[in-house]
PDB file of C-alpha atoms and ligand atoms in Angstrom:
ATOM      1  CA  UNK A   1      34.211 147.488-116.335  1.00 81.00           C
ATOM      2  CA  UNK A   2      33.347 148.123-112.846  1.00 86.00           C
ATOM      3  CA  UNK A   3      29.811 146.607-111.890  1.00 95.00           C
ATOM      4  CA  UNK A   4      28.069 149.455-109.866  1.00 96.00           C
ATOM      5  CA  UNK A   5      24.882 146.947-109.779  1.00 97.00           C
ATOM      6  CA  UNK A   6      26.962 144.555-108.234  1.00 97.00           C
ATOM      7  CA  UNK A   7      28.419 146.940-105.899  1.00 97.00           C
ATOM      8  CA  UNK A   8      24.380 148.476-104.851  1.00 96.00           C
ATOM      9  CA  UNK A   9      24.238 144.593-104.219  1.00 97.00           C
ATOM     10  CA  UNK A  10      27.070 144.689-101.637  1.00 97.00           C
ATOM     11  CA  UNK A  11      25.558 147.217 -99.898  1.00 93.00           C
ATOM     12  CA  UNK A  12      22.913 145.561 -99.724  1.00 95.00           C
ATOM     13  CA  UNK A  13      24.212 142.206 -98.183  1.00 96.00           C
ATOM     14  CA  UNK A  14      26.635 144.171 -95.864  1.00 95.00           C
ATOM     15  CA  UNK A  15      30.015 143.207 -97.766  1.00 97.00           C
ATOM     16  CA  UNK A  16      32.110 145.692 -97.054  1.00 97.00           C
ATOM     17  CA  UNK A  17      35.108 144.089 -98.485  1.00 97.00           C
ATOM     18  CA  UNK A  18      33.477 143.977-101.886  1.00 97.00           C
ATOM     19  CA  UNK A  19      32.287 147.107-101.994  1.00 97.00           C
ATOM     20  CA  UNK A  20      35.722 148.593-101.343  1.00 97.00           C
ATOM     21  CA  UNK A  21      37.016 146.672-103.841  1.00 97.00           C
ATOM     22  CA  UNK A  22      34.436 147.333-106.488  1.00 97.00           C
ATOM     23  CA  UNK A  23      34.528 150.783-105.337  1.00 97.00           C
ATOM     24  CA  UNK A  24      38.430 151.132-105.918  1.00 97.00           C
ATOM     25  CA  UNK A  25      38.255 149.080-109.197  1.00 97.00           C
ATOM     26  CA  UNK A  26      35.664 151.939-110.510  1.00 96.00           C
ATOM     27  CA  UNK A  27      37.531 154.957-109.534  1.00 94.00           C
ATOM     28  CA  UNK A  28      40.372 153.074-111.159  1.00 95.00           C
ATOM     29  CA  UNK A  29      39.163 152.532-114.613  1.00 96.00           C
ATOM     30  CA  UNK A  30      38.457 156.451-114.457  1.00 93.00           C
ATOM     31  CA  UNK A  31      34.360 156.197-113.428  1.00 94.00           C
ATOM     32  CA  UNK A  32      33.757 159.559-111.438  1.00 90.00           C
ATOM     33  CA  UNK A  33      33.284 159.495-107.748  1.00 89.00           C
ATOM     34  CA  UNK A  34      29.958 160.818-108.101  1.00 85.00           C
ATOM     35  CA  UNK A  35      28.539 158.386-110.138  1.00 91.00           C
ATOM     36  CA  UNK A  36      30.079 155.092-107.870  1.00 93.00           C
ATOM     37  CA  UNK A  37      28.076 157.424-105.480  1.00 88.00           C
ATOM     38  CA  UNK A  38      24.680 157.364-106.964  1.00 87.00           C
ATOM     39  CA  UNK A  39      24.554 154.730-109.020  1.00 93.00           C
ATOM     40  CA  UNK A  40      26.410 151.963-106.734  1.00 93.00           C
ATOM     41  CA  UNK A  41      26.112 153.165-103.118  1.00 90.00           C
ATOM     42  CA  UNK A  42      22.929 155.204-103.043  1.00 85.00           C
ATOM     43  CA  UNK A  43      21.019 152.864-104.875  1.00 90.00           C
ATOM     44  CA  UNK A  44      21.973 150.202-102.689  1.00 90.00           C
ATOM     45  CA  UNK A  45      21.321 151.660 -99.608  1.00 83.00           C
ATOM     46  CA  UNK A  46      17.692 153.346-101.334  1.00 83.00           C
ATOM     47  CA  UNK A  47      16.802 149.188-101.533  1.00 90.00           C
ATOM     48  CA  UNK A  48      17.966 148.622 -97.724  1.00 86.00           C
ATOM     49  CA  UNK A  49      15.897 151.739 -96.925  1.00 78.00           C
ATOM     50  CA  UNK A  50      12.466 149.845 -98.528  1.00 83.00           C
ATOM     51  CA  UNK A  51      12.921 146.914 -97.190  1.00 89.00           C
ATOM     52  CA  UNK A  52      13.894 148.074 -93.699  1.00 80.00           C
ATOM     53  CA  UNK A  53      10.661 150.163 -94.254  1.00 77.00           C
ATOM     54  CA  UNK A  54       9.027 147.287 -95.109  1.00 86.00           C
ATOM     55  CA  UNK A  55      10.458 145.120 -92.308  1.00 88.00           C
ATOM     56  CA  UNK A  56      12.110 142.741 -94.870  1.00 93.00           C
ATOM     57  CA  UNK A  57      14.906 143.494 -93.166  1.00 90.00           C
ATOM     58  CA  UNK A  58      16.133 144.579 -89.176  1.00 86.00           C
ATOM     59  CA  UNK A  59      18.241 146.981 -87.592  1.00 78.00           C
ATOM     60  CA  UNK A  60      21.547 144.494 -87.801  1.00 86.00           C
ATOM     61  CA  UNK A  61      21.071 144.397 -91.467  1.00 89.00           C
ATOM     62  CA  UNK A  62      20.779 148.258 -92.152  1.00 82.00           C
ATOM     63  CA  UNK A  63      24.073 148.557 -89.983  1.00 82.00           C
ATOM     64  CA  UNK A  64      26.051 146.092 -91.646  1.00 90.00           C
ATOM     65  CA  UNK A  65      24.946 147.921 -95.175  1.00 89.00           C
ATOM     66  CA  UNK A  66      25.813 151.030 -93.451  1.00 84.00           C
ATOM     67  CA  UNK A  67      29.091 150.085 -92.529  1.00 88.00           C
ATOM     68  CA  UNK A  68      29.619 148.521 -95.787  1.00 92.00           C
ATOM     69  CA  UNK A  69      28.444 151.596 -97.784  1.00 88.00           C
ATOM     70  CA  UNK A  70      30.437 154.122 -94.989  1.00 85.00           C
ATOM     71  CA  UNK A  71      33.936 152.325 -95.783  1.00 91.00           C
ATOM     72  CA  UNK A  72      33.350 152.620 -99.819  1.00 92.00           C
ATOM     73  CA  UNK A  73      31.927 156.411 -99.356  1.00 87.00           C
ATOM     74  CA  UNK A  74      35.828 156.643 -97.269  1.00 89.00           C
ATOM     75  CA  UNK A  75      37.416 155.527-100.251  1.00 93.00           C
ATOM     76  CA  UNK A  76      35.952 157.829-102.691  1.00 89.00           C
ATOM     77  CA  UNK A  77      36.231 160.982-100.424  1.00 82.00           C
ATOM     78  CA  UNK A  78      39.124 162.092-101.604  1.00 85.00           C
ATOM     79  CA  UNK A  79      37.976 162.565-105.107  1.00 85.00           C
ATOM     80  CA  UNK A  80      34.581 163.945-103.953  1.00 77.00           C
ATOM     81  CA  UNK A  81      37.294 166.409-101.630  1.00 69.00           C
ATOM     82  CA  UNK A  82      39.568 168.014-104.383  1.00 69.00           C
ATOM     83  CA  UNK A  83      38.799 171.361-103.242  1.00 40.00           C
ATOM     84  CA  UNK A  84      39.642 174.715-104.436  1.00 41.00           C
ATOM     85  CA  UNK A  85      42.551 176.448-102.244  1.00 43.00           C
ATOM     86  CA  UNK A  86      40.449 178.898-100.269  1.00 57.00           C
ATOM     87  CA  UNK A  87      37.945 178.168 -98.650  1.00 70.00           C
ATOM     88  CA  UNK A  88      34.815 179.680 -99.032  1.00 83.00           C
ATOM     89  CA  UNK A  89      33.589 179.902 -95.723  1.00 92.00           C
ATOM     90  CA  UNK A  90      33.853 177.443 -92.614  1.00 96.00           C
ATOM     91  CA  UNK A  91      30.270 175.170 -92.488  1.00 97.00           C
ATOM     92  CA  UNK A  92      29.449 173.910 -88.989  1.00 98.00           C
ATOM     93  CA  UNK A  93      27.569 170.608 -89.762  1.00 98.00           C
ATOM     94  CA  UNK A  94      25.730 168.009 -87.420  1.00 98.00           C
ATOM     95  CA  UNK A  95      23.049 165.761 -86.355  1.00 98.00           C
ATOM     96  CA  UNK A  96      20.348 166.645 -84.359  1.00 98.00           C
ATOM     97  CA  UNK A  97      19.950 165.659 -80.568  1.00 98.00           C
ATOM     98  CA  UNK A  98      18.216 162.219 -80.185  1.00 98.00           C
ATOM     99  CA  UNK A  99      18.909 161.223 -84.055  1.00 98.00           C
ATOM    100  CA  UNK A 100      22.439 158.570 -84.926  1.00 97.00           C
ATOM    101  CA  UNK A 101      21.839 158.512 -88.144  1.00 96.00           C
ATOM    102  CA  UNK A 102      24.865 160.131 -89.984  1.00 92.00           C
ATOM    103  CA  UNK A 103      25.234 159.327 -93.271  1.00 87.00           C
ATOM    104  CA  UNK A 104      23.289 161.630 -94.930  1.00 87.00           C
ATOM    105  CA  UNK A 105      25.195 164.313 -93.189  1.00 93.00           C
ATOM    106  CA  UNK A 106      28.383 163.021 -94.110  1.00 85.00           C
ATOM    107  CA  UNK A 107      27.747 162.862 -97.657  1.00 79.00           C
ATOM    108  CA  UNK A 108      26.945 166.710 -97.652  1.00 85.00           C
ATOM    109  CA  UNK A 109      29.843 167.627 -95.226  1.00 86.00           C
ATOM    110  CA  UNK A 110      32.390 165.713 -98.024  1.00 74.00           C
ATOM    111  CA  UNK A 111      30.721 167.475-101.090  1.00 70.00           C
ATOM    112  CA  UNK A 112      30.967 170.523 -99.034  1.00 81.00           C
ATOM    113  CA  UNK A 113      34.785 169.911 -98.379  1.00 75.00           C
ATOM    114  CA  UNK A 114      34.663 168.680-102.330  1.00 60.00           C
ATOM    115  CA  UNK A 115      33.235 172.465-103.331  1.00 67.00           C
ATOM    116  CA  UNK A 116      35.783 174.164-101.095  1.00 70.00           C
ATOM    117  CA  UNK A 117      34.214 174.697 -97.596  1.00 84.00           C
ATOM    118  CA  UNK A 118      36.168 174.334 -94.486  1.00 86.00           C
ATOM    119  CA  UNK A 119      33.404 172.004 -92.846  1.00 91.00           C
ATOM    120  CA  UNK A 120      33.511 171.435 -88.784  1.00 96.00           C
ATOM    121  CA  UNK A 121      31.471 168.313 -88.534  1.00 97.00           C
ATOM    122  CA  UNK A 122      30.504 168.269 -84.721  1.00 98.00           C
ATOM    123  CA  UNK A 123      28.976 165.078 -85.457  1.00 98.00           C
ATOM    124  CA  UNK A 124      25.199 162.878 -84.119  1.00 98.00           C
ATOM    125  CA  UNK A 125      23.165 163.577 -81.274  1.00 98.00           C
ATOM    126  CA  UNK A 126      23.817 167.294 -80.538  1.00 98.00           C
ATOM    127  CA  UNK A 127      21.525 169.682 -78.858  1.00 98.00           C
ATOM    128  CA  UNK A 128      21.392 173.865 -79.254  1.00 98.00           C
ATOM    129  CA  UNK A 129      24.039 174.248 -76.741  1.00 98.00           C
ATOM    130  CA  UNK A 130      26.886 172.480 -78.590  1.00 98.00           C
ATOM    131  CA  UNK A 131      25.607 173.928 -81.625  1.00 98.00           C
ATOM    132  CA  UNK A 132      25.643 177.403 -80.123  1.00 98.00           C
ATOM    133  CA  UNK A 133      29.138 176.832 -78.619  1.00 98.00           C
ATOM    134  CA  UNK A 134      30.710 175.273 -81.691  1.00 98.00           C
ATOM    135  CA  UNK A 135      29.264 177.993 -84.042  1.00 98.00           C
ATOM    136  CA  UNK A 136      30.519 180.548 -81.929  1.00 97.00           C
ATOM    137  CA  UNK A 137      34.150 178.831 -81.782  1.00 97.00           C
ATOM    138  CA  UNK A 138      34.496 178.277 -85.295  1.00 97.00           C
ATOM    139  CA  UNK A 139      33.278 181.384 -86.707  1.00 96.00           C
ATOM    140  CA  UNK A 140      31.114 179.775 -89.236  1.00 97.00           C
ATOM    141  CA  UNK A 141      28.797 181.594 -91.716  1.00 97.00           C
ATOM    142  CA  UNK A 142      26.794 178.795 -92.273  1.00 98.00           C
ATOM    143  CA  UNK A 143      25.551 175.754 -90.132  1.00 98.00           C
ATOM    144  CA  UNK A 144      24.109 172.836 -91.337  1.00 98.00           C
ATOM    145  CA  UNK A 145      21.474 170.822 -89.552  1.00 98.00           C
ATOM    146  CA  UNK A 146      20.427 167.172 -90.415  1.00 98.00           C
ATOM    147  CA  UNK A 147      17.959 164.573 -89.037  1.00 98.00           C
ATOM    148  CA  UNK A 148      16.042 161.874 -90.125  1.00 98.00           C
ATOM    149  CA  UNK A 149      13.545 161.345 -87.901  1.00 98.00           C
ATOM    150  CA  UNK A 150      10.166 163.338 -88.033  1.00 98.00           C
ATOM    151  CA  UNK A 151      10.400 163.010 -84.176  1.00 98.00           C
ATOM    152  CA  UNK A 152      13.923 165.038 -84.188  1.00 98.00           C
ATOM    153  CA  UNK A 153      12.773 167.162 -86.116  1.00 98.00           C
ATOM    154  CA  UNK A 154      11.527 169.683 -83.301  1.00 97.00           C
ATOM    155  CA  UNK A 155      15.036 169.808 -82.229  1.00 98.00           C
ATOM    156  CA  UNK A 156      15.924 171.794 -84.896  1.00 98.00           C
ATOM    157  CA  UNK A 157      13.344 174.504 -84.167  1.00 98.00           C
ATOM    158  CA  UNK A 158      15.318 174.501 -81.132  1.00 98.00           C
ATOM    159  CA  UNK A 159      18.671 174.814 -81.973  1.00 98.00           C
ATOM    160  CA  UNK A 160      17.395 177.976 -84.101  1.00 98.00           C
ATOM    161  CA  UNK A 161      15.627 179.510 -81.301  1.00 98.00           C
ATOM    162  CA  UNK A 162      19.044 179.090 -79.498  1.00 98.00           C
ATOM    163  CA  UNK A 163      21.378 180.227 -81.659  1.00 98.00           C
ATOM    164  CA  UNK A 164      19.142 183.493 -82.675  1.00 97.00           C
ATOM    165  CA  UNK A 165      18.820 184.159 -78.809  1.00 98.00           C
ATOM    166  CA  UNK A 166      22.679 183.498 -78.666  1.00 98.00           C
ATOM    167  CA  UNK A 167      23.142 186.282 -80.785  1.00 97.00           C
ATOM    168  CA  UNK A 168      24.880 184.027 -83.827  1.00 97.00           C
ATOM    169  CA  UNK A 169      24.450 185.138 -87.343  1.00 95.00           C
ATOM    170  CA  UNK A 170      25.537 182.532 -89.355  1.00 97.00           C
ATOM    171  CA  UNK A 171      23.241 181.322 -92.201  1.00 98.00           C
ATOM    172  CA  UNK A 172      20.942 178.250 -91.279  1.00 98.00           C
ATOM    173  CA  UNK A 173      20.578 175.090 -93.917  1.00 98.00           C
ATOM    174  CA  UNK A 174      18.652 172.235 -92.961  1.00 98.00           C
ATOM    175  CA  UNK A 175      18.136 168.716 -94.429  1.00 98.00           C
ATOM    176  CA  UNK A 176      17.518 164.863 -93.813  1.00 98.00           C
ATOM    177  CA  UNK A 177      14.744 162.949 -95.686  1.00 96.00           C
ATOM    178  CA  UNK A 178      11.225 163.897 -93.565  1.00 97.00           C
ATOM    179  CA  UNK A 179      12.423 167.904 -94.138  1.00 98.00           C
ATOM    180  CA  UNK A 180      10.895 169.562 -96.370  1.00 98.00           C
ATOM    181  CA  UNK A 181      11.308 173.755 -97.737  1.00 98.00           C
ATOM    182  CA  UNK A 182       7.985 173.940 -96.139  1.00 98.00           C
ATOM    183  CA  UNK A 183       9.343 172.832 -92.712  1.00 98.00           C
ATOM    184  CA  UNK A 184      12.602 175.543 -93.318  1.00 98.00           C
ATOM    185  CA  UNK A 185      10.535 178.282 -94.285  1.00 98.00           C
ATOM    186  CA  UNK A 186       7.991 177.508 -90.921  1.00 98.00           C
ATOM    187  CA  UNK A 187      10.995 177.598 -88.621  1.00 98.00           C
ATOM    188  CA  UNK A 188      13.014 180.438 -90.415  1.00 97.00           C
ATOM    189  CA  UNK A 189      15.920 178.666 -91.950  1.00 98.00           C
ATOM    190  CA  UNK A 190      17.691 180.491 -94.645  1.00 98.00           C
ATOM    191  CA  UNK A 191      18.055 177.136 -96.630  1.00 98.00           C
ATOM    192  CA  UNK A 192      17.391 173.431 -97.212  1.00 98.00           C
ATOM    193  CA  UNK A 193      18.443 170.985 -99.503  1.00 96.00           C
ATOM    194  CA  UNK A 194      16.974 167.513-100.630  1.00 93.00           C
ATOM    195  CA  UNK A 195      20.662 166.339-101.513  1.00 84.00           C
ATOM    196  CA  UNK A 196      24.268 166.925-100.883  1.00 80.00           C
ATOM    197  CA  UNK A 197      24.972 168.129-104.378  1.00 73.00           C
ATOM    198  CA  UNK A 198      22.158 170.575-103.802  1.00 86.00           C
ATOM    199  CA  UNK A 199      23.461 171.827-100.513  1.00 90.00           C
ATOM    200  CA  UNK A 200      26.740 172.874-101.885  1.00 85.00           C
ATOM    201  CA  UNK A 201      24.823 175.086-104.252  1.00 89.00           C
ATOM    202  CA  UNK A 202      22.319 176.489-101.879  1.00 96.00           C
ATOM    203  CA  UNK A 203      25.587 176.983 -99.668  1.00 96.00           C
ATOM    204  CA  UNK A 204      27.492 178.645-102.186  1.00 92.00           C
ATOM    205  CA  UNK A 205      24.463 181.198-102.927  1.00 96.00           C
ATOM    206  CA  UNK A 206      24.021 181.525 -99.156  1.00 97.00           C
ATOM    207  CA  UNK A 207      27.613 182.758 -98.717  1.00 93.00           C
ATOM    208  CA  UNK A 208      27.958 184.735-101.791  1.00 88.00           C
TER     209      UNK A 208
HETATM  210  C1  LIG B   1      20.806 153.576 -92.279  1.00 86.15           C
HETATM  211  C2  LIG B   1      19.585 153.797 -91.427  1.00 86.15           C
HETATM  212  C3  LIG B   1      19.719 153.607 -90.048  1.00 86.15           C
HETATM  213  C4  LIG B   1      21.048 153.265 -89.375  1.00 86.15           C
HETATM  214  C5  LIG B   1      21.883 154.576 -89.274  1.00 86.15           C
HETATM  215  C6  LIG B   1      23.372 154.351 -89.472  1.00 86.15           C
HETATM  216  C7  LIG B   1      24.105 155.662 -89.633  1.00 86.15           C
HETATM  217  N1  LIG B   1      25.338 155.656 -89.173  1.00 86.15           N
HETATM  218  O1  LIG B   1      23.590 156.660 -90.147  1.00 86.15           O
HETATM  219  C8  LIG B   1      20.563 152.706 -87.996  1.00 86.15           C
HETATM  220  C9  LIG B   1      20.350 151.200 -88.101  1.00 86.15           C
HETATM  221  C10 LIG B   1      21.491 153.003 -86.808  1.00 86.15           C
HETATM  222  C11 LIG B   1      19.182 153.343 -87.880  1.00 86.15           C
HETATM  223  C12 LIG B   1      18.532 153.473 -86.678  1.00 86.15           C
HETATM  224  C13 LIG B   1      17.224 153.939 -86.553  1.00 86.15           C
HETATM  225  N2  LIG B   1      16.401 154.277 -87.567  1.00 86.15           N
HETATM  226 CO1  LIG B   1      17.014 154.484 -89.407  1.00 86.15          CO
HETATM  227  N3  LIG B   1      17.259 154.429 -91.266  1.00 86.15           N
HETATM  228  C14 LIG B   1      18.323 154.191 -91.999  1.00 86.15           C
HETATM  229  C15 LIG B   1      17.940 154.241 -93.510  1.00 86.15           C
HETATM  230  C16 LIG B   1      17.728 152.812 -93.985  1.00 86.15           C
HETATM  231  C17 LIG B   1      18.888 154.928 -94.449  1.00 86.15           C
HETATM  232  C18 LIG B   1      19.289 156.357 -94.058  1.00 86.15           C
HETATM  233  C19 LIG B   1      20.441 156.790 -94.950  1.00 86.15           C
HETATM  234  O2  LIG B   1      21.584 156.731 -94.538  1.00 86.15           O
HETATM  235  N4  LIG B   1      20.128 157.164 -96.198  1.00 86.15           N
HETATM  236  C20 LIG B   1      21.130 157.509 -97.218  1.00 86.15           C
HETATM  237  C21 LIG B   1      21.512 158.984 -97.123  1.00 86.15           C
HETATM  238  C22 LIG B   1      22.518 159.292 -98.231  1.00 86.15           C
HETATM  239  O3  LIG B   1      20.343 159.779 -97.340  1.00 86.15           O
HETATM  240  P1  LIG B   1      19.855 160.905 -96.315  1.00 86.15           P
HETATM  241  O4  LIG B   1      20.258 160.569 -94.944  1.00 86.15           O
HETATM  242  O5  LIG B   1      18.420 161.211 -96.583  1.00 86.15           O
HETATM  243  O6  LIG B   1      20.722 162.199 -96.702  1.00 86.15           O
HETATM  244  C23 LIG B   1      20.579 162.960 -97.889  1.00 86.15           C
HETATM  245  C24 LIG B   1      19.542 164.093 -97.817  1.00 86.15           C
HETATM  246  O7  LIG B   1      18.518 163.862 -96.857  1.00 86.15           O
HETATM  247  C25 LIG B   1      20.329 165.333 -97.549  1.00 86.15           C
HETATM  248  N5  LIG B   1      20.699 165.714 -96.183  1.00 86.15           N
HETATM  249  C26 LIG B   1      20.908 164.954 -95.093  1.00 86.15           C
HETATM  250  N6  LIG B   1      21.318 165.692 -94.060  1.00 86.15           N
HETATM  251  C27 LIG B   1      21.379 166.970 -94.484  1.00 86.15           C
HETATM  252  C28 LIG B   1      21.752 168.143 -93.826  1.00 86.15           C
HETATM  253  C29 LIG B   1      21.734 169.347 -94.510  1.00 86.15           C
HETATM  254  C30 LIG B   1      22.139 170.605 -93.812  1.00 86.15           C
HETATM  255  C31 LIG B   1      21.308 169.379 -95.870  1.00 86.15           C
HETATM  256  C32 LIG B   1      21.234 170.672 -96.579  1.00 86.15           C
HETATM  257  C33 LIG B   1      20.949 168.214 -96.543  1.00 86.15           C
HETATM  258  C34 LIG B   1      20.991 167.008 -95.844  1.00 86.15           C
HETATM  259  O8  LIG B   1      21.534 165.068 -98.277  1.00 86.15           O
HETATM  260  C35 LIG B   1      21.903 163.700 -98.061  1.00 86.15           C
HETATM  261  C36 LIG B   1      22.767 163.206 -99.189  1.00 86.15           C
HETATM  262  O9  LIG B   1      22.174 163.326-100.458  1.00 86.15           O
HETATM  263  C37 LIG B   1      16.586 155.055 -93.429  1.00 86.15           C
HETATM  264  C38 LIG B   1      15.584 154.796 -94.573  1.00 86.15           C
HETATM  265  C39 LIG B   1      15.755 155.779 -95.710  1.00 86.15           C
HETATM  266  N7  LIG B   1      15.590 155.303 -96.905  1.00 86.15           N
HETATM  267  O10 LIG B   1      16.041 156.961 -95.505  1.00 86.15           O
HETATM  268  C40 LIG B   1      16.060 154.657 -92.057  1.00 86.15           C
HETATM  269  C41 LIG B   1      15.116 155.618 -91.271  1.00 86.15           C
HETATM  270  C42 LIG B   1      15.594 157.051 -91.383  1.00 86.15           C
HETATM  271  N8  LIG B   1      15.264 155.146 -89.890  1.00 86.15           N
HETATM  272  C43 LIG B   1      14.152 155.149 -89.243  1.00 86.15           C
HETATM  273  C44 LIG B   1      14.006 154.730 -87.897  1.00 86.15           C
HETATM  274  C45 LIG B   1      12.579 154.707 -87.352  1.00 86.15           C
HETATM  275  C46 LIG B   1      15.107 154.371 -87.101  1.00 86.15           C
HETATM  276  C47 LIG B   1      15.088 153.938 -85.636  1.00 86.15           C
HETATM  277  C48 LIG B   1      14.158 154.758 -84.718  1.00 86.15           C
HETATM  278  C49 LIG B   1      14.738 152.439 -85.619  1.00 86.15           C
HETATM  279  C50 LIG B   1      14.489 151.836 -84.242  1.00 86.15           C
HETATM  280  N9  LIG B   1      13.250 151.434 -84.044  1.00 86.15           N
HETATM  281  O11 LIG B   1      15.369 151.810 -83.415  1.00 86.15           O
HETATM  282  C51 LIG B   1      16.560 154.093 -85.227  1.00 86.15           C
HETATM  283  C52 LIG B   1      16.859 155.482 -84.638  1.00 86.15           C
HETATM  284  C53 LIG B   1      18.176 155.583 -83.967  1.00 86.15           C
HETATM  285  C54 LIG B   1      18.480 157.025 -83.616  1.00 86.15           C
HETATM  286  N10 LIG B   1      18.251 157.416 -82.377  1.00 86.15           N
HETATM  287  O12 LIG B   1      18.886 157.764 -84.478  1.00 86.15           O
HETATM  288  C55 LIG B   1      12.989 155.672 -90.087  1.00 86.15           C
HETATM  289  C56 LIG B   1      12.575 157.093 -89.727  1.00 86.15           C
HETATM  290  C57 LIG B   1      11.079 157.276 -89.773  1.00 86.15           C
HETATM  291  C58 LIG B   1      10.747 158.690 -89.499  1.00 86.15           C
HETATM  292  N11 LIG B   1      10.247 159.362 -90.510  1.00 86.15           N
HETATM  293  O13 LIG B   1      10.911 159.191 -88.415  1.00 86.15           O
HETATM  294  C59 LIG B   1      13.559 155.479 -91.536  1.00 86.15           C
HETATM  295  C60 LIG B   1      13.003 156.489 -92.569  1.00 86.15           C
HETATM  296  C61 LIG B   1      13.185 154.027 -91.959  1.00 86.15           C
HETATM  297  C62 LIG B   1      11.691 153.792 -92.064  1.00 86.15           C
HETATM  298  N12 LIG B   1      11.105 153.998 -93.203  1.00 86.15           N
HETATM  299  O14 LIG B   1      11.064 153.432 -91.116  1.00 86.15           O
HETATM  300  N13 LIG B   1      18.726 153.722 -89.092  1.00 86.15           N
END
């Protein structure tokens, strides 16, 4: 049997090559992607998260448990991916200006793909413009907006601002650990989600 403890561990330490193998060995023996997911990956990097909060650890530490815990989330994508045939609507997802951090928003943009969006992930560090221009080039009904840091979290007042004054109509979600519903429903965004799984069913109801 798989060890998912022993694969939150190897997030943990940063050892990538163990957690893809522990992370193939599980999906092997017929464990579901989504509960590698939680109960290996997640919980390891939830640990990495308190301790880098508690400056246990540093900033090399979180990115070699970041790489460690991006390569495993690769491997199990495309089980989290086996869509539907349609898609149900194209999902413009990406980080906001000034924030890096991306896995959070990768996570959703898979489980989107997984629930049968067409997701254009425009990736970290975007301001309104890009947003506004990528929107409008994709044709999406919905666009997704993540960040992690309170201090980002302005930015995505802005890109709202922008993309109403633009003239685009696609559905707003937001997300990203210091946003709350209170924060969407001040800045007028049609949804928000605490987790991927979440998102895809605040997406689906958005687009129905
Ligand atoms: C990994 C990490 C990093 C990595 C990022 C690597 C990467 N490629 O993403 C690195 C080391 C680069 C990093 C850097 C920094 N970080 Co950092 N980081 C983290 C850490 C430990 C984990 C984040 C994570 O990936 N969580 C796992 C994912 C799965 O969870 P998630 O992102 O919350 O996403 C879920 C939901 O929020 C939601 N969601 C996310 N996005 C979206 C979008 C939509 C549309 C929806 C609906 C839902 C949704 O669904 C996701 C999946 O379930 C957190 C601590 C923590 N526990 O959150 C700190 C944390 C976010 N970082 C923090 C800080 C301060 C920084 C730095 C400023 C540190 C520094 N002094 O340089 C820099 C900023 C760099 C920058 N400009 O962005 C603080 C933020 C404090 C704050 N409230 O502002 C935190 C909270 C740590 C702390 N407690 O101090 N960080």
């Amino acid at each position: 049997m798989a060890d998912l403890k022993a694969l939150a561990n190897a997030v943990i330490g940063g050892e990538q090559a163990k957690a893809e193998e522990i992370t193939k060995a599980a999906l092997a023996e017929g464990m579901t992607a989504k509960k590698v997911l939680d109960e290996g990956l997640i919980a390891g990097m939830d640990v990495v998260g308190a301790r880098f909060k508690n400056n246990e650890i540093y900033i090399p530490e979180v990115l070699i448990a970041a790489r460690a815990m991006k390569s495993a989330v690769g491997i199990l994508e495309p089980e989290l991916a086996k869509a539907g045939v349609e898609p149900i609507g194209t999902f413009l997802i990406g980080t906001v200006q000034g924030d890096l951090h991306d896995i959070g928003k990768n996570l959703v943009a898979m489980m989107l793909k997984g629930a049968g969006f067409n997701v254009v992930d425009i990736g970290v560090d975007i301001g309104p413009e890009i947003f506004v221009k990528r929107a409008r080039e994709s044709g999406a009904q919905l666009v997704g907006i993540s960040t992690l840091l309170t201090t980002t979290m302005p930015g995505m007042d802005r890109i709202l601002k922008a993309m109403k004054q633009a003239g685009i109509t696609a559905k707003v979600m937001i997300g990203g650990a210091p946003v709350t519903q209170a924060y969407a429903d001040k800045i007028g965004a049609d949804g928000y989600a605490a987790d991927a799984a979440t998102a895809v069913d605040v997406a689906k109801a958005l687009v129905a």
